[in-house]
Short mmCIF file of C-alpha atoms and ligand atoms in Angstrom, two decimals:
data_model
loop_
_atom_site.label_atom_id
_atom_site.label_comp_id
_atom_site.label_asym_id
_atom_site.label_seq_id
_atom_site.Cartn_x
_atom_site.Cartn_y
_atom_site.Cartn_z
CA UNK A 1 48.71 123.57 -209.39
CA UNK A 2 50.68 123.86 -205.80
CA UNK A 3 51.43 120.45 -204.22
CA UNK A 4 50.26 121.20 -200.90
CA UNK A 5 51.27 119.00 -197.78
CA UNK A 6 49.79 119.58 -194.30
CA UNK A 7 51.06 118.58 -190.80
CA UNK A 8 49.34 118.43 -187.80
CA UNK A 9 50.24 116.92 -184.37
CA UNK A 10 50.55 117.40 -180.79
CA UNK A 11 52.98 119.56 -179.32
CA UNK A 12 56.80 118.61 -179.93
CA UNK A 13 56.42 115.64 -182.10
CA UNK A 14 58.85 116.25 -184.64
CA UNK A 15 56.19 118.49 -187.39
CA UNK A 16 58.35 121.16 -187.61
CA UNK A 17 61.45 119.28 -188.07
CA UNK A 18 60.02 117.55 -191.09
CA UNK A 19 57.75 120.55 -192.25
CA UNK A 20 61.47 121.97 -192.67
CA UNK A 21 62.82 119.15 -194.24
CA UNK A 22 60.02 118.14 -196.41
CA UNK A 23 60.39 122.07 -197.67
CA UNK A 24 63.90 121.85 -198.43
CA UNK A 25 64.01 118.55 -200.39
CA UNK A 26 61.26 119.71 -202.66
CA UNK A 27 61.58 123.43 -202.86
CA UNK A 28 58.72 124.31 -200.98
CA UNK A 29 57.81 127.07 -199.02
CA UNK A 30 57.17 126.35 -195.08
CA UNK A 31 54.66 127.83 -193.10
CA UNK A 32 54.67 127.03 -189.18
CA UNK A 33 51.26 127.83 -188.20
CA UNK A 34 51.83 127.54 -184.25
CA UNK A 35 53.85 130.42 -184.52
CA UNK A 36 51.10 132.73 -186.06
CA UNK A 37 49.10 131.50 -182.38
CA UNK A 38 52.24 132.20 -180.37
CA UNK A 39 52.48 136.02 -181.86
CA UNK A 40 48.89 136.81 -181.08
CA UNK A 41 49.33 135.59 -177.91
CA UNK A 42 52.44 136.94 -177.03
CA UNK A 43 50.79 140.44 -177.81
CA UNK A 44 48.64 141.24 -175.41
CA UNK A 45 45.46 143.39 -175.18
CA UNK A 46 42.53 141.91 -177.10
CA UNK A 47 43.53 138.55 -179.21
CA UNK A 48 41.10 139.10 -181.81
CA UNK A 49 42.48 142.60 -182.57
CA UNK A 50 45.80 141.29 -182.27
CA UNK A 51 45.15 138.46 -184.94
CA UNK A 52 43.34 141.01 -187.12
CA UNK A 53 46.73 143.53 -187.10
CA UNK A 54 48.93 140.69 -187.24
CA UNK A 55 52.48 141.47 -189.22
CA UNK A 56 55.71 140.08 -190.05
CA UNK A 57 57.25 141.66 -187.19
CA UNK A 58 55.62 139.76 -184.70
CA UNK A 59 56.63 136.53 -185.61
CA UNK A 60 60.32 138.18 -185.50
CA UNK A 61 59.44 138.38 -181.50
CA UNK A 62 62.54 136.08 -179.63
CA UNK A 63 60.53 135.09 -176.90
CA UNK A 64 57.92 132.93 -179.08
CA UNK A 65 59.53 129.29 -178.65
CA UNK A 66 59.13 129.38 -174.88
CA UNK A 67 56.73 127.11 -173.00
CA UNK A 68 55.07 129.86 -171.46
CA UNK A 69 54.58 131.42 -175.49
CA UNK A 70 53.12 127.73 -176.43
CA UNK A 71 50.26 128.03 -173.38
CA UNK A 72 49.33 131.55 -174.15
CA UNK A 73 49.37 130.51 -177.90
CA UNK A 74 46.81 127.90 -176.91
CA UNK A 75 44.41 129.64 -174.98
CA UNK A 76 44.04 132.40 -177.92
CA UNK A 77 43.70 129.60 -180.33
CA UNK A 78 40.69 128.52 -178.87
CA UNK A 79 38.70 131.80 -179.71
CA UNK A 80 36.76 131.42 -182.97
CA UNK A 81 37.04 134.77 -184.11
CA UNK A 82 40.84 134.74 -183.31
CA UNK A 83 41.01 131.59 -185.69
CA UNK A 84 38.77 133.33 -188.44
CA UNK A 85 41.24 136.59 -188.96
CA UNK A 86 44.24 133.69 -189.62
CA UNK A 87 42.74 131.48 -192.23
CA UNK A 88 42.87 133.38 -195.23
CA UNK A 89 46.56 133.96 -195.12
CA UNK A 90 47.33 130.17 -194.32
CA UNK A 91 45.04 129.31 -197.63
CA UNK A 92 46.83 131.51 -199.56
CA UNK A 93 50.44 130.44 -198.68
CA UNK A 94 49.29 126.75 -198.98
CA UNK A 95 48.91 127.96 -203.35
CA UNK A 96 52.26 129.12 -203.26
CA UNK A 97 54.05 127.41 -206.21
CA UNK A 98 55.64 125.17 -206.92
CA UNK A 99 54.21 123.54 -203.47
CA UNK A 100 53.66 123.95 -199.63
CA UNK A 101 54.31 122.33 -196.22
CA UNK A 102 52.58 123.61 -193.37
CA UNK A 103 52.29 122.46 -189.82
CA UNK A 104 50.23 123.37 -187.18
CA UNK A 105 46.55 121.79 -185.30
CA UNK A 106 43.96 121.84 -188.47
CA UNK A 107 45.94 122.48 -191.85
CA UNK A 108 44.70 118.57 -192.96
CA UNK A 109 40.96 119.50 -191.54
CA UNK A 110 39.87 123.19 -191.74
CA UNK A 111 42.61 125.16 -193.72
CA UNK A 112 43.65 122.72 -196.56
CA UNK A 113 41.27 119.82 -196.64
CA UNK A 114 42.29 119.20 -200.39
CA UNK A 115 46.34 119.00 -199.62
CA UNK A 116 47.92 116.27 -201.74
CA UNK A 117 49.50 114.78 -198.61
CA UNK A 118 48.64 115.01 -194.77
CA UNK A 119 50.63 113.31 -192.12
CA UNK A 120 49.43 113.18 -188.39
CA UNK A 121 52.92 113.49 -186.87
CA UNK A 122 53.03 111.55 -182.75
CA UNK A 123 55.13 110.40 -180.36
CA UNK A 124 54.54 109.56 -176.70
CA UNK A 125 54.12 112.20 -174.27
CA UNK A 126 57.59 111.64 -172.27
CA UNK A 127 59.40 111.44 -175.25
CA UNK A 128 57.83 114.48 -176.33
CA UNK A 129 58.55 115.64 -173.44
CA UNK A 130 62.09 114.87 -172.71
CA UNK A 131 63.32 116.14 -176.41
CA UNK A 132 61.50 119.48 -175.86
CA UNK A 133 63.37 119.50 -172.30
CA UNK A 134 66.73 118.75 -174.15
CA UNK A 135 65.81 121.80 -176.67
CA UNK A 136 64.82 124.71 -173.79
CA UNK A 137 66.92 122.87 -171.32
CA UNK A 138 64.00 123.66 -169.65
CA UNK A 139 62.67 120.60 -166.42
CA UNK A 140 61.22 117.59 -167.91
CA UNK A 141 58.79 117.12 -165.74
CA UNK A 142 57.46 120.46 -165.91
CA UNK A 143 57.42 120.14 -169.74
CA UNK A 144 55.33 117.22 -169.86
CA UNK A 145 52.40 118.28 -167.99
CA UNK A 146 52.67 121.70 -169.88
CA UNK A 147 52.48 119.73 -172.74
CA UNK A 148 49.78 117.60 -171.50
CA UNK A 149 47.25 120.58 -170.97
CA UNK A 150 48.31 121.95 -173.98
CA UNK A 151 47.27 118.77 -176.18
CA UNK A 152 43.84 118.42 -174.09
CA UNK A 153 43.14 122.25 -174.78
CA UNK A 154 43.96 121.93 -177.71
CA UNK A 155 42.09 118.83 -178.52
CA UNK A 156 38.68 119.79 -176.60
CA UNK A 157 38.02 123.10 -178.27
CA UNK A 158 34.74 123.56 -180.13
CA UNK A 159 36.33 125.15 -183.22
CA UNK A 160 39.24 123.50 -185.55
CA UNK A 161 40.22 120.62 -182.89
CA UNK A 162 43.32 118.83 -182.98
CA UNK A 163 42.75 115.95 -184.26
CA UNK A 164 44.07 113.62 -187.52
CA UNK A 165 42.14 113.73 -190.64
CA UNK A 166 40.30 110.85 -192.05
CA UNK A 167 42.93 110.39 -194.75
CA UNK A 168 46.22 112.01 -193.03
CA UNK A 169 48.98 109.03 -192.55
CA UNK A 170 49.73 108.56 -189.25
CA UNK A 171 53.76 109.07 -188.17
CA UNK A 172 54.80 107.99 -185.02
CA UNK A 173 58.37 109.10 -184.28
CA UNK A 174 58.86 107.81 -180.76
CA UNK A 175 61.60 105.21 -182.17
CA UNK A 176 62.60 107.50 -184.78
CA UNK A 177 65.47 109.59 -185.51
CA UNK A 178 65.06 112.86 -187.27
CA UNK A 179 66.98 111.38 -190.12
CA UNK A 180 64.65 108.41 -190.23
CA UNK A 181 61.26 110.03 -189.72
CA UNK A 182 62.54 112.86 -192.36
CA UNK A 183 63.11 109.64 -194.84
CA UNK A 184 60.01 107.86 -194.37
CA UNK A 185 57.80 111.74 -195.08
CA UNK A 186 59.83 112.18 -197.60
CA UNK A 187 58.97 108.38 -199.38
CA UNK A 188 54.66 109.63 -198.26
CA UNK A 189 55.04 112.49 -200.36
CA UNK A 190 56.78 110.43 -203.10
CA UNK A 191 54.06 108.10 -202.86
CA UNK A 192 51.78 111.08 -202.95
CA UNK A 193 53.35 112.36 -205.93
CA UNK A 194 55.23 115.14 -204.77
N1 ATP B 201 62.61 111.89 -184.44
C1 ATP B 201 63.20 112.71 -183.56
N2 ATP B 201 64.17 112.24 -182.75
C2 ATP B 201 64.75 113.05 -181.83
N3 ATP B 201 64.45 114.35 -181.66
C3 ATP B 201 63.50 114.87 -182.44
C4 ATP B 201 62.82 114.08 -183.42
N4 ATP B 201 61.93 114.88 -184.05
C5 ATP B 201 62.03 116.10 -183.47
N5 ATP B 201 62.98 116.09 -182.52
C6 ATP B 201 63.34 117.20 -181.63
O1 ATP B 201 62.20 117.39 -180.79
C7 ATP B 201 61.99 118.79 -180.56
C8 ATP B 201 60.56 119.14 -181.01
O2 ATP B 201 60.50 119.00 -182.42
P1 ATP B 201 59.71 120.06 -183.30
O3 ATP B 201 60.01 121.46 -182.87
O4 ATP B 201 59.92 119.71 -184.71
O5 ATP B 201 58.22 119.69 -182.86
P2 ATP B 201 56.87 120.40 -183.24
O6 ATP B 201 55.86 119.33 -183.32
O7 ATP B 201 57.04 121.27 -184.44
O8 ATP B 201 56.65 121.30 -181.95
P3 ATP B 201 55.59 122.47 -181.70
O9 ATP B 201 54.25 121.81 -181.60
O10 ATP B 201 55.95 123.08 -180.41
O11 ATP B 201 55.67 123.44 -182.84
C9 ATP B 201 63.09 119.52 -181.32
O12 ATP B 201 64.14 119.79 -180.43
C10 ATP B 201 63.54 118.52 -182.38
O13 ATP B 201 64.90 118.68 -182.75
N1 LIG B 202 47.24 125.30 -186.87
C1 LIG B 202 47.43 125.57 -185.55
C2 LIG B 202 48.69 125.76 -185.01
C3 LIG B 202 48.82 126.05 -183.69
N2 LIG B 202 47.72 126.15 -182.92
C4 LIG B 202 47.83 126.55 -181.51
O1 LIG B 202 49.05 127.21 -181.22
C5 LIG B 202 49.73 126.56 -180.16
C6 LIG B 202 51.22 126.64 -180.41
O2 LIG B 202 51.52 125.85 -181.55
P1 LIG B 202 52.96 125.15 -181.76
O3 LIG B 202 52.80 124.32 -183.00
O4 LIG B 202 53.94 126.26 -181.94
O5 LIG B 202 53.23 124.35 -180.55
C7 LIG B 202 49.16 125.14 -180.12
O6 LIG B 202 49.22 124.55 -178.84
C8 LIG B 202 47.72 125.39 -180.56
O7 LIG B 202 46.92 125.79 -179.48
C9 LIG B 202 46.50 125.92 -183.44
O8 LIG B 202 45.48 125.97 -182.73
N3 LIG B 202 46.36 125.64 -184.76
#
């Protein structure tokens, strides 16, 4: 059986960081859900087709990291049917042996309820904030209130909500290092029996 662990968060807290680094030390494969959102949203045209037809190529696209990528990303992920057309693939990369990591809004709640380990990855918003600034070199203040209507989007949809699940671990990383918040995941999914 695949060890499956799921991340979910707000915007720029660090999952991806230790999605990456929980995959490495174990040997597991990685999935970053937000960028499947990002591709179908930087597509174009009808986002339900687009999710339908999505292929490896589009999450190949350069442009998907930018802040403008994450709000279109958001706005598509809000469509039901847009959701529907990218479960199956997420559920079947979560059995990929020997084990799994994958981040995103929902893996803990609607696409792996059953993962062996799920972490709710935080941090305050102008920390957030200022580390995603430091990445795009992009204006801080302009970050954090994208990333403010991102989260409440995000978190007031009707379908797959961002929120923590009943038994995911909560990881704040506002007076973290990488190196330290990568150590204490890495001692969860010890503890987890990963
Ligand atoms: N504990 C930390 N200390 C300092 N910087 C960090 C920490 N964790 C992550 N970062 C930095 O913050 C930025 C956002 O991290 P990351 O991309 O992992 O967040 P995310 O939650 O996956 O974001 P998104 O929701 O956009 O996918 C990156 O530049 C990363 O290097
Ligand atoms: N499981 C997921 C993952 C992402 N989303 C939406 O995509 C946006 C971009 O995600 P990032 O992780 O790359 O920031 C995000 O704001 C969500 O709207 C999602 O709904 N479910």
């Amino acid at each position: 059986m695949p060890f499956t662990i799921a991340i979910d968060g707000p915007a720029a807290s660090g999952k991806g960081t230790i999605a990456r680094a929980l995959a490495g030390h174990f040997g597991f494969a990685h999935l970053d859900t937000g960028l499947l959102y990002r591709a179908v949203g930087a597509k174009g045209g009808d986002p339900v087709a687009a999710a339908r037809a999505l292929a490896p190529a589009d999450l190949a696209r350069p442009d998907l990291r930018s802040a403008e990528a994450g709000q279109a990303a958001s706005r598509v992920a809000a469509i039901p049917e847009v959701r529907a057309a990218l479960v199956e693939f997420q559920r079947r990369f979560a059995r990929t042996e020997p084990g799994a990591v994958l981040d995103g809004r929902d893996i803990g709640t609607v696409i792996c309820p059953e993962a062996e380990l799920k972490l709710y990855v935080t941090a305050s918003d102008e920390i957030r904030a200022r580390r995603r600034a430091l990445e795009l070199g992009a204006d801080e203040a302009r970050i954090l209130a994208e990333l403010r209507e991102r989260d409440a989007r995000d978190a007031a949809r009707a379908v797959a909500p961002m929120r923590p699940a009943d038994d995911a671990l909560l990881l704040d990383t506002s007076a973290m290092t990488i190196d330290e918040a990568v150590a204490r995941a890495i001692a969860c999914a010890r503890e987890a029996g990963a």
